[in-house]
Amino acid sequence: MTATVFFQEPNFINATYIVAFSLFITGLAKLTSPTTAVQGNKIAAFGMLIAVVATLLNPALDGSDFLLIAIGLAIGTAVGVPAARNVKMTAMPQMVALFNGVGGGAVALIAWAEFRQSHGDLAAELDVGIPLVFAAIIGSISFWGSNIAFGKLQGLISGSPVKIPGGLFVNIALLAAAIGAGVAILLGSTSEGLFILLLVSAAVLGNLAVLPIGGADMPVVISTLNAFTGLSAAAAGIALDNTALIVAGMIVGASGTILTDQMAKAMNRSIGSVLLGGFGGTAPAIEGGASETGGTVRSTSAADVAILMAYARQVVVVPGYGMAVAQAQHAVREMAKELERRNIEVKYAIHPVAGRMPGHMNVLLAEADVPYDQLKEMDDINPEFGRTDVAIVIGANDVTNPDARLKPDSPIYGMPILNVDESKQVIVLKRSMASGFAGIENPLFYDPKTQMLFGDAKASVSEITSELGAL
Amino acid sequence: MTATVFFQEPNFINATYIVAFSLFITGLAKLTSPTTAVQGNKIAAFGMLIAVVATLLNPALDGSDFLLIAIGLAIGTAVGVPAARNVKMTAMPQMVALFNGVGGGAVALIAWAEFRQSHGDLAAELDVGIPLVFAAIIGSISFWGSNIAFGKLQGLISGSPVKIPGGLFVNIALLAAAIGAGVAILLGSTSEGLFILLLVSAAVLGNLAVLPIGGADMPVVISTLNAFTGLSAAAAGIALDNTALIVAGMIVGASGTILTDQMAKAMNRSIGSVLLGGFGGTAPAIEGGASETGGTVRSTSAADVAILMAYARQVVVVPGYGMAVAQAQHAVREMAKELERRNIEVKYAIHPVAGRMPGHMNVLLAEADVPYDQLKEMDDINPEFGRTDVAIVIGANDVTNPDARLKPDSPIYGMPILNVDESKQVIVLKRSMASGFAGIENPLFYDPKTQMLFGDAKASVSEITSELGAL
Amino acid sequence: MQSPISAVIVAAAGGSGSGSPLLTELAILILAAFVGFQVISKVPNTLHTPLMSGTNAIHGIVLLGGLVAIAHASGFLNKFILVIAIAFGTINVVGGFLVTDRMLSMFKRKPEPAPAPEEKS
Amino acid sequence: MQSPISAVIVAAAGGSGSGSPLLTELAILILAAFVGFQVISKVPNTLHTPLMSGTNAIHGIVLLGGLVAIAHASGFLNKFILVIAIAFGTINVVGGFLVTDRMLSMFKRKPEPAPAPEEKS
Ligand SMILES: NC(=O)c1ccc[n+]([C@@H]2O[C@H](COP(=O)([O-])OP(=O)(O)OC[C@H]3O[C@@H](n4cnc5c(N)ncnc54)[C@H](OP(=O)(O)O)[C@@H]3O)[C@@H](O)[C@H]2O)c1
Ligand SMILES: NC(=O)c1ccc[n+]([C@@H]2O[C@H](COP(=O)([O-])OP(=O)(O)OC[C@H]3O[C@@H](n4cnc5c(N)ncnc54)[C@H](OP(=O)(O)O)[C@@H]3O)[C@@H](O)[C@H]2O)c1
């Protein structure tokens, strides 16, 4: 039994944690290139596996603990695996929100259990008490905020901003209540009621903070909450004296922060304005009324589009959120194949914030087996539009809006866009003249070079493909 | 006095260390761009300052300690500041070697003092003893190795490889002796003689390991020893329980390792073959005899070169080690100005391992006020040679050798080179037909497009400049 | 456990070698933050969604917190809370890595059009 | 100092919260190595020489080792050795930073010819 004893030593367990977080870092570093990313994810998952196994070596765990752990692991696996297996690529944002939320929930629950276990005496050792209170507040906010984000994206809750009477003031009061309860506990109160008040205030705050934000802004929210969960995990790690939690949590905290910042920047907005809410939901308000303002719109048919493209040398596909909604990615791939069969060069212009998540279009098109060397980033494709015969815009709107370049008073002025309007012919596939995420007019649709093909993107693209085949 | 007491708390001191190493990391991160590099270095230096000040707050230091510390600091400053102020840019490699050596020496001395202070009892606590022994060995190797490197570069010791009878075998024996002494101490011996044996074996090893390496390979050696000193500092940090030492030392250890690897790669050699020695010194052996083998060499005059250049549209300057030897950088800048006055475009082709340190040419030309946007890296300038009228090679040799592309049995085959031979005319400035660092023939000199201008680079360039002025 | 040498060092540092464990953990925390910033700032836009879900999976490490805490938990409610925490953590870990893998494995590996970026530049 | 909660945790982990201090230091060491690799691998070739001398200056941090050790040193020889160590460390620090600064300040700051590299790519 000496071997078992050795493996059960805290030193051995902690050494394993060091190996585990090294694997996380190595894995993340490999995510920087599509060729190594798959391997990187597996390395990180392997790190997680050995961290879990090492923790289970803890000699303080007895038979009944193992039973409970087995139950927990089984429930988690039973829920997580099918969810991950069956989720549609278009539903990725809400899936990530859900997984993020349960992580935050776990942190809050652990903090609660630890509080109960210490009989509420967090005041005696502040270097355990403070991180525990922090973990409880942030974890609870993250859990509830993520759930609301999930609900909005999944359509369970209205995606448009829900105005909360009192707004910011109520949120500040809730945060103050949560922090106040925490401080009271840290100053010596052992009342569990206070701790529950803390959890509940944070929970309500999580709800109310996310409800007023439009559904389209959810990725920024999820990314923020992702960073929050990471930070709360790191705090729990400090409280539990667990290096693996500290390092892994903090890395996620740092990376989530960067990602949030990049997403907000690419949308030409500040994180503050996103989180204060309201913006993302103005779109539906204008919807329908947008087509009334000036300019003439030319509508076309799938057959005409097919002929136009058949005589092109280079066609650039500009996908946007509408392609995701219509799940048209496979149809698009078919159309591209048909074009390539005719020796027409096909490229995809990927705007960094097309869709509703960074890389959203990449993931969808990858799902449809589009080789990633055909996916051109904005800076690479923009000089190409000048020599492009046909640009076909599939459910994209804001990311093609020339106002961002030309109209200084436009809300999206300054946002880098795809210069679709420089190509010789532009075809736009969408269902109506409704605006996109930013809720503003797009002069591209009134451009004399532009023709609109109205209808669901998937149906339209399939029709074009069959017309092409018939030519 | 409460304030003083607070500042003297170990917690405060350690918090300061965290700030200090954060500043080191921030500073290093800023070294990634020439525009922020100056600031980055200052940030790192500021981090060092606060780390030193925090350490001096240690309440265990008494008046006599402060006196001794003042003496140490004064001596160090009196030696370091003038050395750093007055060193010529061409002498940078040996300066870095010297500074690196004293760092290693300091680590070895501290380890020795700690050993004596513990009355030789390192066995009782191995987590202090092991890092201390490691620090002593590596520090001692680094100190002596760096000194030899300094001596070779400064010309105090012959730059050519000194063959050691027994070679590798002797070195392994010395390492075994040092490690053996260390193990004996860790197993319980308290004999100071053993510790001195350890230091001396490592010292002799440092000497013998570097002596057989040619002077030209010294930068790789210094970079290796730089990493060594960093690692020994980290080890000393573990022994002394000092976070600042651990983090800073390890960062240097990691960065030195990468740098060594990059230098070796750029020279198309393995680190092993460099450190096993011999290669760098074969050059002098061939020297003088090189011109005897095949091909005809055209020699030219400064006046002819001036005329040739005066009618060029684009001139590319290809500097090499010879420019550093001749300290011709200012003369080169003058020549370029003269050319630019005539609306001739001047670019500098910088090979990554031209000279004897990475970035050697950049530093020299920067010293001569050449704007860094005229300095083109290899990958950027290589496609340009085809449309270059005159390439003027100033003391470069190996980095222009077409054999690296063409002759598979050449020792430098596969090394990326500057494709000077693709330009319309090539002028080579050097003193003789002698070979360069790699000790091999350069067919470029026998190319029909090539003309040689023999003589010291500085004199030749100045002559060309005055001929240009006279045109 | 206190050998002469460490006693001397501890005395010199004013009572405790490297300060409180909290400070050591703070050092680890800050280093981890630097690692996070450095590693992630290199990820191309294309991989942002898998990255978001990959980092998301990594904070499933909270599962460990549940495993550690259940060992010393007593009473039904405490254990019950922790079982839920473990289940939540497991969903986070398992779901996160799986879904990331699904996304990533869809990125077709074709030879890059441009020559591999120069390592040294 | 042992509150109920930490006593419980320590007991659960089998005797010692986060293992020996050596392991914590190992964790710090490894994180520092990652930081070093990540930060330095981004440095352009042009700056390699200043970088070499800059990192060289940073390992002058050994000066701190001398300052810590001299506080508990006794006897002439020990103190003498440490004064030399401090002098050496000071040369390393002061010389290193100064010389790096000299080199770097020679890099002329002219407007870059190419537009600033896109942050997001
Ligand atoms: N990627 C991110 O990270 C992220 C995150 C948050 C917010 N955003 C924002 O989201 C926007 C993305 O721009 P985008 O151009 O991709 O999308 P968009 O501006 O939101 O426009 C999408 C368009 O697709 C059309 N559409 C919807 N369903 C369709 C269907 N089934 N078939 C055909 N068309 C359909 C809609 O018009 P119809 O209703 O007329 O069909 C709509 O105008 C930007 O404003 C960006 O700032 C992006
Ligand atoms: N940069 C690094 O990090 C590094 C480190 C270690 C080794 N190396 C190696 O160093 C070499 C660098 O190539 P390189 O082309 O720069 O230099 P090189 O191949 O060593 O050639 C230098 C040439 O300069 C000439 N020269 C010397 N003094 C001169 C003077 N006063 N006036 C005019 N010419 C003079 C020499 O010829 P004469 O004697 O005929 O004048 C010699 O052929 C490569 O092989 C590289 O692998 C580089």
CSV table of C-alpha atoms in Angstrom, one decimal, chain B residues 20 22-28 31 38-50, chain D residues 54 57-58 93 97:
chain,number,residue,atom,x,y,z
B,20,ALA,CA,8.5,44.5,-9.3
B,22,SER,CA,5.1,42.6,-13.0
B,23,LEU,CA,7.1,45.6,-14.1
B,24,PHE,CA,9.8,43.3,-15.4
B,25,ILE,CA,7.2,41.5,-17.5
B,26,THR,CA,5.6,44.6,-18.7
B,27,GLY,CA,9.0,46.1,-19.6
B,28,LEU,CA,10.0,43.0,-21.5
B,31,LEU,CA,10.7,45.4,-25.9
B,38,VAL,CA,13.2,52.4,-24.6
B,39,GLN,CA,10.2,52.8,-22.3
B,40,GLY,CA,10.1,49.1,-21.6
B,41,ASN,CA,13.7,49.1,-20.5
B,42,LYS,CA,13.0,52.0,-18.1
B,43,ILE,CA,10.0,50.2,-16.7
B,44,ALA,CA,12.1,47.1,-16.0
B,45,ALA,CA,14.8,49.2,-14.4
B,46,PHE,CA,12.2,50.9,-12.2
B,47,GLY,CA,11.0,47.5,-11.2
B,48,MET,CA,14.5,46.6,-10.2
B,49,LEU,CA,14.8,49.9,-8.2
B,50,ILE,CA,11.7,49.2,-6.1
D,54,GLY,CA,18.0,43.8,-21.2
D,57,ALA,CA,20.2,43.3,-16.6
D,58,ILE,CA,17.1,41.6,-15.2
D,93,VAL,CA,22.1,45.7,-12.8
D,97,PHE,CA,20.2,48.7,-17.9
